[in-house]
Coordinates of C-alpha atoms in Angstrom, one line a residue:
M1 CA -14.0 21.6 6.1
L2 CA -11.9 18.9 7.6
F3 CA -8.3 19.7 6.7
K4 CA -5.6 22.2 7.5
W5 CA -4.6 23.4 4.0
N6 CA -0.8 23.7 3.4
Y7 CA 0.2 25.7 0.5
Q8 CA 3.6 27.4 -0.2
E9 CA 3.8 30.1 -2.8
P10 CA 6.5 29.3 -5.4
T11 CA 9.6 31.4 -4.9
A12 CA 11.0 33.5 -7.6
T13 CA 13.8 30.9 -8.2
E14 CA 11.2 28.1 -8.4
Q15 CA 9.2 30.1 -10.9
Q16 CA 12.2 30.8 -13.1
T17 CA 13.4 27.2 -13.0
A18 CA 9.9 26.0 -13.8
K19 CA 9.7 28.4 -16.8
E20 CA 13.0 27.2 -18.2
L21 CA 12.2 23.5 -17.6
G22 CA 8.7 24.0 -19.1
E23 CA 10.2 25.5 -22.3
K24 CA 12.7 22.6 -22.6
L25 CA 10.0 19.9 -22.1
N26 CA 7.3 21.8 -24.0
I27 CA 4.9 21.6 -21.0
G28 CA 3.0 24.3 -19.2
S29 CA 4.2 26.2 -16.1
V30 CA 1.8 24.3 -13.8
L31 CA 3.2 20.9 -14.7
A32 CA 6.8 22.2 -14.6
L33 CA 6.3 23.5 -11.1
L34 CA 4.9 20.1 -10.1
L35 CA 8.2 18.6 -11.2
I36 CA 10.3 21.2 -9.3
R37 CA 8.3 20.5 -6.2
R38 CA 9.2 16.8 -6.6
G39 CA 12.9 17.6 -6.8
I40 CA 13.1 17.2 -10.5
T41 CA 14.9 20.2 -11.9
T42 CA 16.7 19.0 -15.1
E43 CA 15.5 17.9 -18.5
S44 CA 17.2 14.5 -18.2
A45 CA 15.7 13.9 -14.7
A46 CA 12.3 14.8 -16.0
K47 CA 12.6 12.4 -18.9
R48 CA 13.6 9.6 -16.5
F49 CA 10.6 10.4 -14.3
F50 CA 8.1 10.5 -17.2
R51 CA 9.6 7.4 -19.0
P52 CA 10.9 4.9 -16.3
Q53 CA 13.2 2.4 -18.0
L54 CA 13.6 -1.2 -17.0
A55 CA 17.3 -0.9 -18.0
D56 CA 17.7 1.5 -15.0
L57 CA 16.8 -1.2 -12.5
I58 CA 19.6 -1.7 -9.9
N59 CA 22.0 -4.6 -10.3
P60 CA 20.5 -7.2 -8.0
F61 CA 23.9 -8.4 -7.0
L62 CA 24.5 -5.2 -5.1
M63 CA 22.1 -6.5 -2.4
K64 CA 24.0 -8.3 0.4
D65 CA 23.8 -12.1 0.3
M66 CA 22.4 -12.1 -3.3
D67 CA 25.3 -14.1 -4.7
V68 CA 25.0 -16.6 -1.8
A69 CA 21.2 -16.9 -2.4
V70 CA 21.6 -17.6 -6.1
D71 CA 24.3 -20.1 -5.6
R72 CA 22.1 -22.0 -3.0
L73 CA 19.2 -21.9 -5.4
N74 CA 21.3 -23.2 -8.3
D75 CA 22.7 -26.0 -6.0
A76 CA 19.1 -27.0 -5.0
M77 CA 18.0 -27.2 -8.6
G78 CA 21.2 -29.0 -9.7
R79 CA 20.7 -31.6 -6.9
K80 CA 17.0 -31.8 -7.7
E81 CA 16.1 -30.9 -4.1
R82 CA 12.5 -30.0 -3.2
I83 CA 12.0 -26.2 -3.0
L84 CA 9.2 -24.6 -1.0
V85 CA 8.2 -21.0 -1.7
Y86 CA 6.7 -19.7 1.6
G87 CA 5.0 -16.3 2.1
D88 CA 2.8 -14.1 4.3
Y89 CA -1.0 -14.2 3.8
D90 CA -1.4 -10.5 2.8
V91 CA -1.3 -9.0 -0.7
D92 CA 2.5 -8.5 -0.7
G93 CA 3.2 -12.0 0.5
C94 CA 0.7 -13.7 -1.9
T95 CA 1.9 -11.8 -5.0
A96 CA 5.6 -12.5 -4.0
V97 CA 4.9 -16.2 -3.7
A98 CA 3.0 -16.2 -7.0
L99 CA 5.8 -14.3 -8.8
V100 CA 8.7 -16.5 -7.5
Y101 CA 6.7 -19.8 -7.9
K102 CA 5.5 -19.0 -11.5
F103 CA 9.0 -17.9 -12.6
L104 CA 10.9 -20.9 -11.2
Q105 CA 8.2 -23.4 -12.3
Q106 CA 9.2 -22.6 -15.9
F107 CA 12.6 -24.2 -15.3
Y108 CA 12.1 -26.6 -12.4
S109 CA 9.2 -28.9 -11.4
N110 CA 10.2 -30.1 -7.9
I111 CA 8.7 -26.9 -6.3
D112 CA 5.7 -26.2 -4.1
Y113 CA 4.3 -23.2 -2.2
Y114 CA 2.9 -22.6 1.3
I115 CA 0.9 -19.8 3.0
P116 CA 0.3 -20.2 6.7
D117 CA -3.2 -20.0 8.1
R118 CA -3.7 -16.6 9.9
Y119 CA -5.9 -18.2 12.6
D120 CA -4.3 -21.6 13.0
E121 CA -0.6 -20.8 12.6
G122 CA -0.2 -17.0 12.8
Y123 CA 2.3 -14.8 11.1
G124 CA 5.6 -16.0 9.7
V125 CA 7.4 -19.3 10.0
S126 CA 5.0 -21.7 11.8
E127 CA 5.5 -25.1 13.4
K128 CA 2.9 -26.5 11.0
G129 CA 4.8 -25.0 8.1
L130 CA 8.0 -26.6 9.2
E131 CA 6.3 -30.0 9.6
Y132 CA 4.8 -29.7 6.1
A133 CA 8.3 -28.9 4.7
K134 CA 9.8 -31.9 6.5
K135 CA 7.0 -34.3 5.5
T136 CA 7.2 -33.3 1.8
G137 CA 11.0 -33.6 1.7
V138 CA 11.8 -29.9 1.3
K139 CA 15.5 -29.0 1.5
L140 CA 15.3 -25.3 0.6
V141 CA 12.6 -22.7 1.6
I142 CA 12.5 -19.3 -0.1
I143 CA 10.5 -17.2 2.4
L144 CA 8.9 -13.9 1.2
D145 CA 7.6 -10.9 3.0
C146 CA 8.4 -12.4 6.4
G147 CA 11.1 -14.4 8.2
I148 CA 13.5 -11.6 9.3
K149 CA 12.5 -12.2 13.0
A150 CA 12.1 -16.0 12.9
I151 CA 15.3 -16.8 14.7
A152 CA 14.2 -19.9 16.7
Q153 CA 12.1 -21.3 13.9
I154 CA 14.9 -21.1 11.3
A155 CA 17.4 -22.5 13.7
K156 CA 15.1 -25.5 14.2
A157 CA 14.7 -25.8 10.5
K158 CA 18.5 -25.9 10.1
E159 CA 18.7 -28.8 12.6
M160 CA 16.1 -30.6 10.4
G161 CA 18.3 -30.1 7.4
I162 CA 16.2 -27.4 5.8
D163 CA 17.9 -24.2 4.5
F164 CA 16.2 -20.8 4.3
I165 CA 16.6 -17.9 1.9
I166 CA 14.9 -14.9 3.4
C167 CA 13.4 -12.2 1.1
D168 CA 12.0 -9.6 3.5
H169 CA 11.6 -5.8 3.8
H170 CA 10.6 -5.4 7.4
V171 CA 13.0 -3.8 9.9
P172 CA 15.4 -6.4 11.2
D173 CA 16.4 -6.8 14.8
E174 CA 20.0 -6.7 16.1
E175 CA 20.1 -10.6 15.9
M176 CA 19.1 -12.2 12.6
P177 CA 18.1 -15.7 11.8
P178 CA 20.7 -18.4 10.8
A179 CA 19.5 -18.5 7.2
V180 CA 21.7 -19.3 4.3
A181 CA 21.0 -15.9 2.8
I182 CA 19.1 -12.9 4.1
L183 CA 18.0 -10.5 1.4
N184 CA 16.7 -7.3 3.0
P185 CA 17.7 -3.8 1.9
K186 CA 16.9 -2.6 5.4
R187 CA 19.8 -4.6 6.9
P188 CA 22.1 -2.1 8.5
D189 CA 25.1 -3.9 6.8
D190 CA 23.5 -3.7 3.3
S191 CA 24.6 -1.0 0.9
Y192 CA 21.9 -1.6 -1.6
P193 CA 21.1 1.9 -2.9
F194 CA 17.2 1.6 -2.6
K195 CA 15.8 0.7 0.8
E196 CA 12.1 0.8 0.2
L197 CA 11.3 -2.4 -1.8
C198 CA 8.3 -4.4 -0.8
G199 CA 8.5 -8.1 -0.1
C200 CA 7.4 -8.9 -3.7
G201 CA 10.1 -6.5 -4.9
V202 CA 12.8 -8.3 -3.0
G203 CA 11.5 -11.6 -4.5
F204 CA 11.7 -10.0 -7.9
K205 CA 15.3 -9.0 -7.3
L206 CA 16.2 -12.6 -6.4
M207 CA 14.5 -13.8 -9.7
Q208 CA 16.3 -11.1 -11.6
A209 CA 19.7 -12.2 -10.2
F210 CA 18.8 -15.9 -10.8
A211 CA 18.0 -15.1 -14.4
K212 CA 21.1 -13.0 -14.9
N213 CA 23.3 -15.7 -13.4
N214 CA 21.8 -18.4 -15.6
G215 CA 21.6 -16.5 -18.9
I216 CA 17.8 -16.3 -18.9
P217 CA 16.7 -13.2 -20.9
F218 CA 15.2 -10.4 -18.7
S219 CA 12.2 -10.5 -21.0
R220 CA 11.0 -13.7 -19.3
L221 CA 10.5 -11.7 -16.1
I222 CA 8.4 -8.9 -17.7
P223 CA 5.1 -10.9 -17.7
L224 CA 5.3 -11.1 -13.9
L225 CA 5.7 -7.3 -13.3
D226 CA 1.9 -7.0 -12.7
F227 CA 2.5 -8.8 -9.4
C228 CA 5.0 -6.1 -8.4
A229 CA 2.6 -3.3 -9.2
V230 CA -0.1 -4.9 -7.1
S231 CA 2.1 -5.4 -4.1
I232 CA 3.7 -1.9 -4.3
A233 CA 0.3 -0.3 -4.4
A234 CA -1.3 -2.5 -1.7
D235 CA 1.7 -2.4 0.7
I236 CA 1.8 1.5 0.5
V237 CA 5.5 1.7 -0.1
P238 CA 7.1 4.8 -1.7
V239 CA 6.5 5.0 -5.5
A240 CA 9.9 6.4 -6.2
D241 CA 13.2 5.2 -7.7
E242 CA 13.2 1.5 -8.3
N243 CA 9.6 1.1 -7.1
R244 CA 8.5 3.7 -9.7
I245 CA 10.1 1.7 -12.5
L246 CA 8.5 -1.6 -11.3
A247 CA 5.1 0.0 -10.7
F248 CA 5.1 1.8 -14.1
H249 CA 5.9 -1.3 -16.1
G250 CA 3.8 -3.5 -13.8
L251 CA 0.7 -1.3 -14.4
K252 CA 1.5 -1.5 -18.2
Q253 CA 1.4 -5.3 -17.9
L254 CA -1.7 -5.2 -15.8
N255 CA -3.6 -3.2 -18.4
Q256 CA -2.3 -4.9 -21.5
N257 CA -1.8 -8.6 -20.6
P258 CA -2.3 -9.4 -17.0
N259 CA -1.7 -12.8 -15.4
I260 CA -4.8 -14.9 -15.7
G261 CA -5.6 -14.8 -11.9
L262 CA -5.4 -11.0 -11.9
K263 CA -7.4 -10.8 -15.1
A264 CA -10.2 -12.8 -13.3
I265 CA -10.2 -10.4 -10.3
I266 CA -10.3 -7.4 -12.7
D267 CA -13.3 -8.8 -14.5
V268 CA -15.1 -9.9 -11.3
C269 CA -14.7 -6.5 -9.6
G270 CA -15.8 -4.5 -12.7
L271 CA -12.6 -2.9 -13.8
N272 CA -12.5 -4.5 -17.2
G273 CA -12.6 -2.0 -20.1
R274 CA -10.9 0.9 -18.2
E275 CA -7.4 1.8 -17.5
I276 CA -6.4 0.4 -14.1
S277 CA -4.5 2.8 -11.7
M278 CA -2.8 2.4 -8.4
S279 CA -5.9 3.5 -6.6
D280 CA -7.9 0.7 -8.3
I281 CA -5.4 -1.8 -6.9
I282 CA -5.7 -0.2 -3.4
F283 CA -9.5 -0.2 -3.3
K284 CA -10.5 -3.0 -5.6
I285 CA -7.9 -5.6 -6.5
G286 CA -5.8 -5.6 -3.2
P287 CA -8.7 -6.1 -0.8
R288 CA -9.9 -9.1 -2.7
I289 CA -6.5 -10.8 -2.6
N290 CA -6.3 -9.9 1.1
A291 CA -9.8 -11.2 1.8
S292 CA -9.0 -14.8 1.5
G293 CA -6.3 -14.6 4.2
R294 CA -8.4 -12.4 6.4
M295 CA -11.5 -14.6 6.3
E296 CA -10.1 -18.1 5.8
N297 CA -6.7 -19.0 4.2
G298 CA -4.4 -17.0 2.0
R299 CA -3.4 -20.0 0.0
K300 CA -6.6 -19.6 -2.0
S301 CA -5.4 -16.3 -3.2
V302 CA -2.1 -17.8 -4.4
D303 CA -4.0 -20.7 -6.0
L304 CA -5.9 -18.0 -8.0
L305 CA -2.8 -16.0 -8.9
V306 CA -1.0 -19.0 -10.4
E307 CA -4.1 -20.5 -12.1
R308 CA -3.6 -21.0 -15.9
D309 CA -7.3 -21.7 -16.9
Y310 CA -9.3 -18.5 -17.1
Q311 CA -12.7 -20.2 -16.5
V312 CA -11.4 -21.9 -13.4
A313 CA -9.8 -18.5 -12.3
V314 CA -13.1 -16.7 -12.6
K315 CA -14.9 -19.2 -10.4
M316 CA -12.1 -18.8 -7.8
A317 CA -12.2 -15.0 -8.1
R318 CA -16.0 -15.0 -7.4
H319 CA -15.4 -17.2 -4.4
I320 CA -12.8 -14.7 -3.0
D321 CA -15.1 -11.8 -3.9
G322 CA -17.6 -13.4 -1.5
Y323 CA -15.0 -13.4 1.2
N324 CA -14.5 -9.7 0.5
E325 CA -18.2 -8.9 1.1
Q326 CA -18.1 -10.8 4.4
R327 CA -14.9 -8.9 5.3
K328 CA -16.6 -5.5 4.6
D329 CA -19.5 -6.4 6.8
I330 CA -17.2 -7.4 9.7
D331 CA -15.0 -4.4 9.1
R332 CA -18.0 -2.0 9.4
Q333 CA -19.3 -3.7 12.5
M334 CA -15.9 -3.7 14.3
T335 CA -15.2 -0.1 13.3
E336 CA -18.6 1.0 14.8
E337 CA -17.8 -1.0 18.0
A338 CA -14.4 0.6 18.2
N339 CA -15.9 4.1 17.7
Q340 CA -18.3 3.4 20.6
I341 CA -15.4 2.3 22.8
V342 CA -13.5 5.6 22.0
E343 CA -16.6 7.6 22.9
R344 CA -16.8 5.8 26.2
L345 CA -13.1 6.1 27.0
E346 CA -13.0 9.9 27.6
S347 CA -9.3 9.6 28.6
Q348 CA -8.3 8.2 25.2
K349 CA -10.4 10.7 23.2
H350 CA -8.0 13.5 24.2
Q351 CA -4.7 11.5 24.0
S352 CA -2.3 11.4 21.1
S353 CA -2.7 7.6 20.5
M354 CA -5.3 4.9 20.9
V355 CA -4.9 1.3 22.1
L356 CA -8.2 -0.7 21.9
Y357 CA -8.9 -4.3 22.8
D358 CA -11.9 -6.6 22.4
E359 CA -11.5 -10.4 22.6
N360 CA -14.4 -11.0 20.2
W361 CA -12.9 -9.1 17.2
K362 CA -11.8 -11.1 14.2
K363 CA -8.1 -11.2 13.9
G364 CA -8.1 -10.9 10.2
V365 CA -9.8 -7.5 10.2
I366 CA -8.1 -5.7 13.0
G367 CA -5.5 -4.1 10.7
I368 CA -8.3 -2.6 8.6
V369 CA -10.1 -1.3 11.7
A370 CA -6.8 0.3 12.9
S371 CA -6.5 2.0 9.5
R372 CA -10.1 3.3 9.7
L373 CA -9.6 4.7 13.2
T374 CA -6.3 6.3 12.2
E375 CA -8.2 8.1 9.4
I376 CA -11.1 9.1 11.6
Y377 CA -9.2 10.2 14.7
F378 CA -5.8 11.0 13.1
R379 CA -3.5 9.5 15.7
P380 CA -1.4 6.3 15.9
T381 CA -3.7 3.4 16.7
V382 CA -3.3 -0.2 18.0
V383 CA -6.2 -2.6 17.8
M384 CA -6.0 -5.9 19.6
T385 CA -8.0 -9.1 20.0
R386 CA -7.7 -12.5 21.6
D387 CA -5.5 -15.1 19.9
G388 CA -5.7 -18.3 22.1
D389 CA -3.9 -17.5 25.3
L390 CA -2.5 -14.3 24.1
A391 CA -3.5 -10.9 22.6
T392 CA -2.5 -10.0 19.1
G393 CA -2.7 -6.6 17.5
S394 CA -2.2 -4.4 14.5
A395 CA -0.9 -0.9 14.6
R396 CA -1.2 1.9 12.0
S397 CA 0.3 5.4 12.0
V398 CA -0.2 9.0 10.8
T399 CA 2.1 10.7 8.3
G400 CA 5.6 11.1 9.6
F401 CA 5.3 9.1 12.8
D402 CA 7.2 5.9 13.2
V403 CA 4.8 3.5 14.9
Y404 CA 7.3 0.6 14.7
A405 CA 9.7 2.6 16.9
A406 CA 6.9 3.3 19.4
I407 CA 6.1 -0.4 19.7
K408 CA 9.8 -1.4 19.9
S409 CA 10.1 0.9 22.9
C410 CA 7.8 -1.5 24.7
R411 CA 9.6 -4.7 23.5
D412 CA 10.1 -6.1 27.0
L413 CA 6.3 -6.5 27.2
L414 CA 6.0 -8.2 23.8
I415 CA 6.3 -11.8 22.8
N416 CA 6.6 -10.9 19.2
F417 CA 6.5 -7.8 17.0
G418 CA 7.5 -6.6 13.5
G419 CA 6.7 -4.2 10.8
H420 CA 7.8 -0.8 9.5
T421 CA 7.2 2.9 9.9
Y422 CA 3.4 3.1 9.2
A423 CA 2.2 -0.5 10.0
A424 CA 3.2 -3.1 12.5
G425 CA 2.0 -6.3 14.3
L426 CA 2.5 -7.4 17.8
T427 CA 1.7 -10.2 20.3
M428 CA 1.6 -9.9 24.1
R429 CA 0.0 -11.4 27.2
W430 CA -3.4 -10.0 28.1
K431 CA -2.2 -8.8 31.5
D432 CA 0.3 -6.6 29.9
I433 CA -2.2 -4.6 27.8
P434 CA -2.7 -1.8 30.5
E435 CA 1.0 -1.2 30.9
F436 CA 1.6 -1.4 27.1
R437 CA -1.2 1.2 26.6
Q438 CA 0.3 3.6 29.2
R439 CA 3.9 3.2 27.8
F440 CA 2.9 3.4 24.2
Q441 CA 0.9 6.6 24.8
Q442 CA 3.9 8.1 26.7
Y443 CA 6.2 7.4 23.8
V444 CA 3.8 8.9 21.3
E445 CA 3.3 11.9 23.5
E446 CA 7.0 12.5 23.7
H447 CA 7.8 12.0 20.0
I448 CA 4.9 13.1 17.9
Q449 CA 4.8 16.6 16.5
P450 CA 1.7 18.8 16.8
E451 CA 1.2 19.0 13.1
Q452 CA 1.1 15.2 12.8
T453 CA -2.0 15.1 14.9
E454 CA -4.2 17.1 12.6
P455 CA -5.2 16.2 9.0
T456 CA -3.3 18.2 6.5
L457 CA -4.0 18.7 2.8
N458 CA -0.9 19.7 0.8
I459 CA -1.9 22.0 -2.1
D460 CA 0.4 21.8 -5.1
A461 CA -0.9 24.8 -7.0
V462 CA -3.6 27.5 -7.0
I463 CA -5.2 27.6 -10.4
D464 CA -8.3 28.9 -12.2
F465 CA -10.7 26.7 -14.1
R466 CA -9.4 28.2 -17.4
D467 CA -6.1 26.3 -16.6
I468 CA -7.9 23.0 -16.6
A469 CA -7.8 21.8 -20.2
K470 CA -7.1 18.5 -21.9
R471 CA -3.4 19.4 -22.2
L472 CA -3.1 19.7 -18.4
Q473 CA -5.0 16.4 -17.8
N474 CA -2.8 14.5 -20.3
G475 CA 0.3 16.0 -18.7
L476 CA -0.9 14.9 -15.2
K477 CA -1.3 11.3 -16.5
R478 CA 2.5 11.3 -17.1
F479 CA 3.1 11.8 -13.4
A480 CA 1.5 8.4 -12.6
P481 CA 1.8 6.0 -11.0
F482 CA 0.9 7.8 -7.8
G483 CA 1.6 6.8 -4.2
P484 CA 3.8 7.8 -1.3
C485 CA 6.6 10.2 -2.3
N486 CA 4.6 10.9 -5.5
P487 CA 1.1 11.8 -4.4
K488 CA -1.6 12.7 -6.9
P489 CA -1.4 16.6 -7.3
V490 CA -4.0 18.5 -5.4
F491 CA -5.1 21.9 -6.7
C492 CA -7.0 24.8 -5.2
T493 CA -9.4 27.2 -6.9
E494 CA -10.6 30.1 -4.9
A495 CA -14.0 31.8 -4.9
V496 CA -16.1 29.3 -6.8
Y497 CA -20.0 29.2 -6.7
D498 CA -22.7 26.6 -7.2
Y499 CA -23.9 26.9 -10.8
G500 CA -27.4 26.1 -9.5
T501 CA -27.5 22.4 -10.3
S502 CA -25.4 20.8 -7.5
K503 CA -27.2 18.1 -5.5
V504 CA -26.8 15.5 -2.7
V505 CA -26.5 12.0 -4.0
G506 CA -25.7 8.5 -2.8
R507 CA -27.6 5.7 -1.0
D508 CA -27.4 7.6 2.3
Q509 CA -27.3 11.0 0.7
E510 CA -23.7 11.4 1.8
H511 CA -22.0 12.8 -1.4
I512 CA -22.5 16.0 -3.4
K513 CA -22.5 16.0 -7.2
L514 CA -21.4 19.5 -8.1
E515 CA -21.5 21.9 -11.0
L516 CA -19.3 24.9 -10.1
V517 CA -18.5 28.2 -11.7
D518 CA -15.1 29.9 -11.3
S519 CA -15.7 33.6 -10.4
K520 CA -12.4 34.6 -12.2
S521 CA -12.8 32.8 -15.5
G522 CA -16.5 32.2 -15.6
N523 CA -15.8 28.6 -16.7
V524 CA -18.0 25.8 -15.4
L525 CA -16.8 22.3 -14.3
S526 CA -18.5 19.3 -12.7
G527 CA -17.2 17.5 -9.7
I528 CA -17.9 15.0 -6.9
A529 CA -17.4 15.5 -3.2
F530 CA -17.5 12.1 -1.5
G531 CA -18.8 12.1 2.1
Q532 CA -19.1 15.9 2.3
S533 CA -22.9 16.3 2.2
A534 CA -22.6 18.4 5.4
S535 CA -21.4 21.3 3.1
A536 CA -24.4 21.1 0.8
R537 CA -26.5 23.8 2.6
Y538 CA -23.6 26.3 2.4
I539 CA -23.0 25.5 -1.3
K540 CA -26.7 26.0 -2.1
S541 CA -26.7 29.4 -0.3
K542 CA -24.9 30.8 -3.4
R543 CA -22.0 32.1 -1.2
A544 CA -18.4 31.7 -2.5
F545 CA -16.1 29.0 -1.3
D546 CA -12.6 27.6 -2.0
I547 CA -12.1 24.0 -3.2
A548 CA -9.1 21.6 -3.0
Y549 CA -9.3 18.8 -5.6
T550 CA -7.6 16.4 -7.9
I551 CA -8.3 16.3 -11.6
E552 CA -9.9 13.1 -12.8
E553 CA -11.4 11.5 -15.9
N554 CA -15.1 10.7 -15.6
V555 CA -15.3 6.9 -15.5
F556 CA -18.7 6.8 -17.2
K557 CA -18.1 9.6 -19.7
R558 CA -14.6 9.1 -21.1
N559 CA -12.5 12.1 -21.9
L560 CA -14.7 14.3 -19.7
I561 CA -12.9 16.1 -16.9
Q562 CA -14.3 15.8 -13.4
L563 CA -12.9 17.3 -10.2
Q564 CA -12.7 15.1 -7.2
I565 CA -13.2 17.5 -4.3
E566 CA -11.0 16.7 -1.4
D567 CA -12.2 19.6 0.8
I568 CA -14.5 22.6 0.7
R569 CA -13.7 25.8 2.6
P570 CA -16.1 28.8 2.9
R571 CA -14.5 32.1 1.9
E572 CA -13.4 34.2 4.9
E573 CA -15.6 37.3 5.3

């Protein structure tokens, strides 16, 4: 009862195309229509979608500066220069550093890695990081998932005799740093055909190019694809085109033979023995890798990801798991405090954006709190806290609204900012927060569309329970991996009833475990509705209601179909 349901009846043309495509692929009309709605209308396109091939990865040398980057890396190795792999402290940065470091370490020993401390150094290229590079004799830095805005810092490094290769995916400014090579598909002068790689993806392309240039078989890169899958899922980038190929084969690696550090995380968070999906990465694996950087230092996550001894890795994973529990406690507390502030600020409750500040909030968790508030209030949100003499913040957005552009419109008030459409970071002076709040709100008010300010559930198909069989479930598995641009299909069944055994469950009685009967087919299916116990009384009244849901496999009873109810809507009288 939370969402606006958005469903478009298939047109006659779509139905005919789906029928023809279904016959060619030997799949049902429901699955064929899902393909059509994803823009896949031919047999060859469907086969590429269902079976992504590593051979279809784009030639890395199509990326601007890639030849220069590989030449500089080869020169460094030929001259036995010390190389530093430097990355951001989030999941994307840590997996990127682990991937590049582990691959190069097979061929070269004079190499090190560095993750800046979120609290002591902040985001990107830090003074301390440059001092470390100088002290340890570094001549080349490969920087991953950051660096595109570090103009002054990289200029200083150049004066110190240290070259930079930037591997970033954040939106660049008009002026770019004086690096030897800047690998970023979002560069306006870059014609690389896929623009939505994550930071780890750009790092992978550099390693792919290095391998190609040096006659190293591509098969040597495959064991590192699990890092790509983790970063693609955690960084919420589109799971399409090249990202779909990397995620598909990365998940395969993660399930069959993961890197030891990832294997330790999988075992510690209870995912062993089951098939790991993108949502498992988002909710289980990613937060644990992130927790180290949020609570203490991200280097500990990279230490774990590159560890070769499983027993040592398990101890490290348990340590990081403890950080994650601390992070969850702080996250809950801060979200509750933020909710109380919103309740007090009547003016913000009715605005199309939120900007909240509390100097006591923990810097490492403000991004999560911004995400929570965006989910609750469904509007672009900026959450800020004190960082020394300044205020630092994280922004999150709603579907279709470019929060980076909104922040950029206030750039004269900002000391630093960066990010992309749905997530960004910023730093400013405390005194400028009121003006920033007013101008940010004005920009959002002028640019956001009404439909972007209300939660919408896109329904892929209206079906009966008799349509839900093993064949459909197996067919849906072939649509994975899911994510932006390829969301998990949401179905609707109309006029269902409680079978008589549905009940409220959960520690706080917040969920409903359902057994439902479809009034059209008479079939009975079980389901779970997380956080929807408010609907329990209506359900138990034996009145009819519509459900929107995804089709899942019961984790505890393998091969048993379970509906995950996204929303419950009473039938109109």
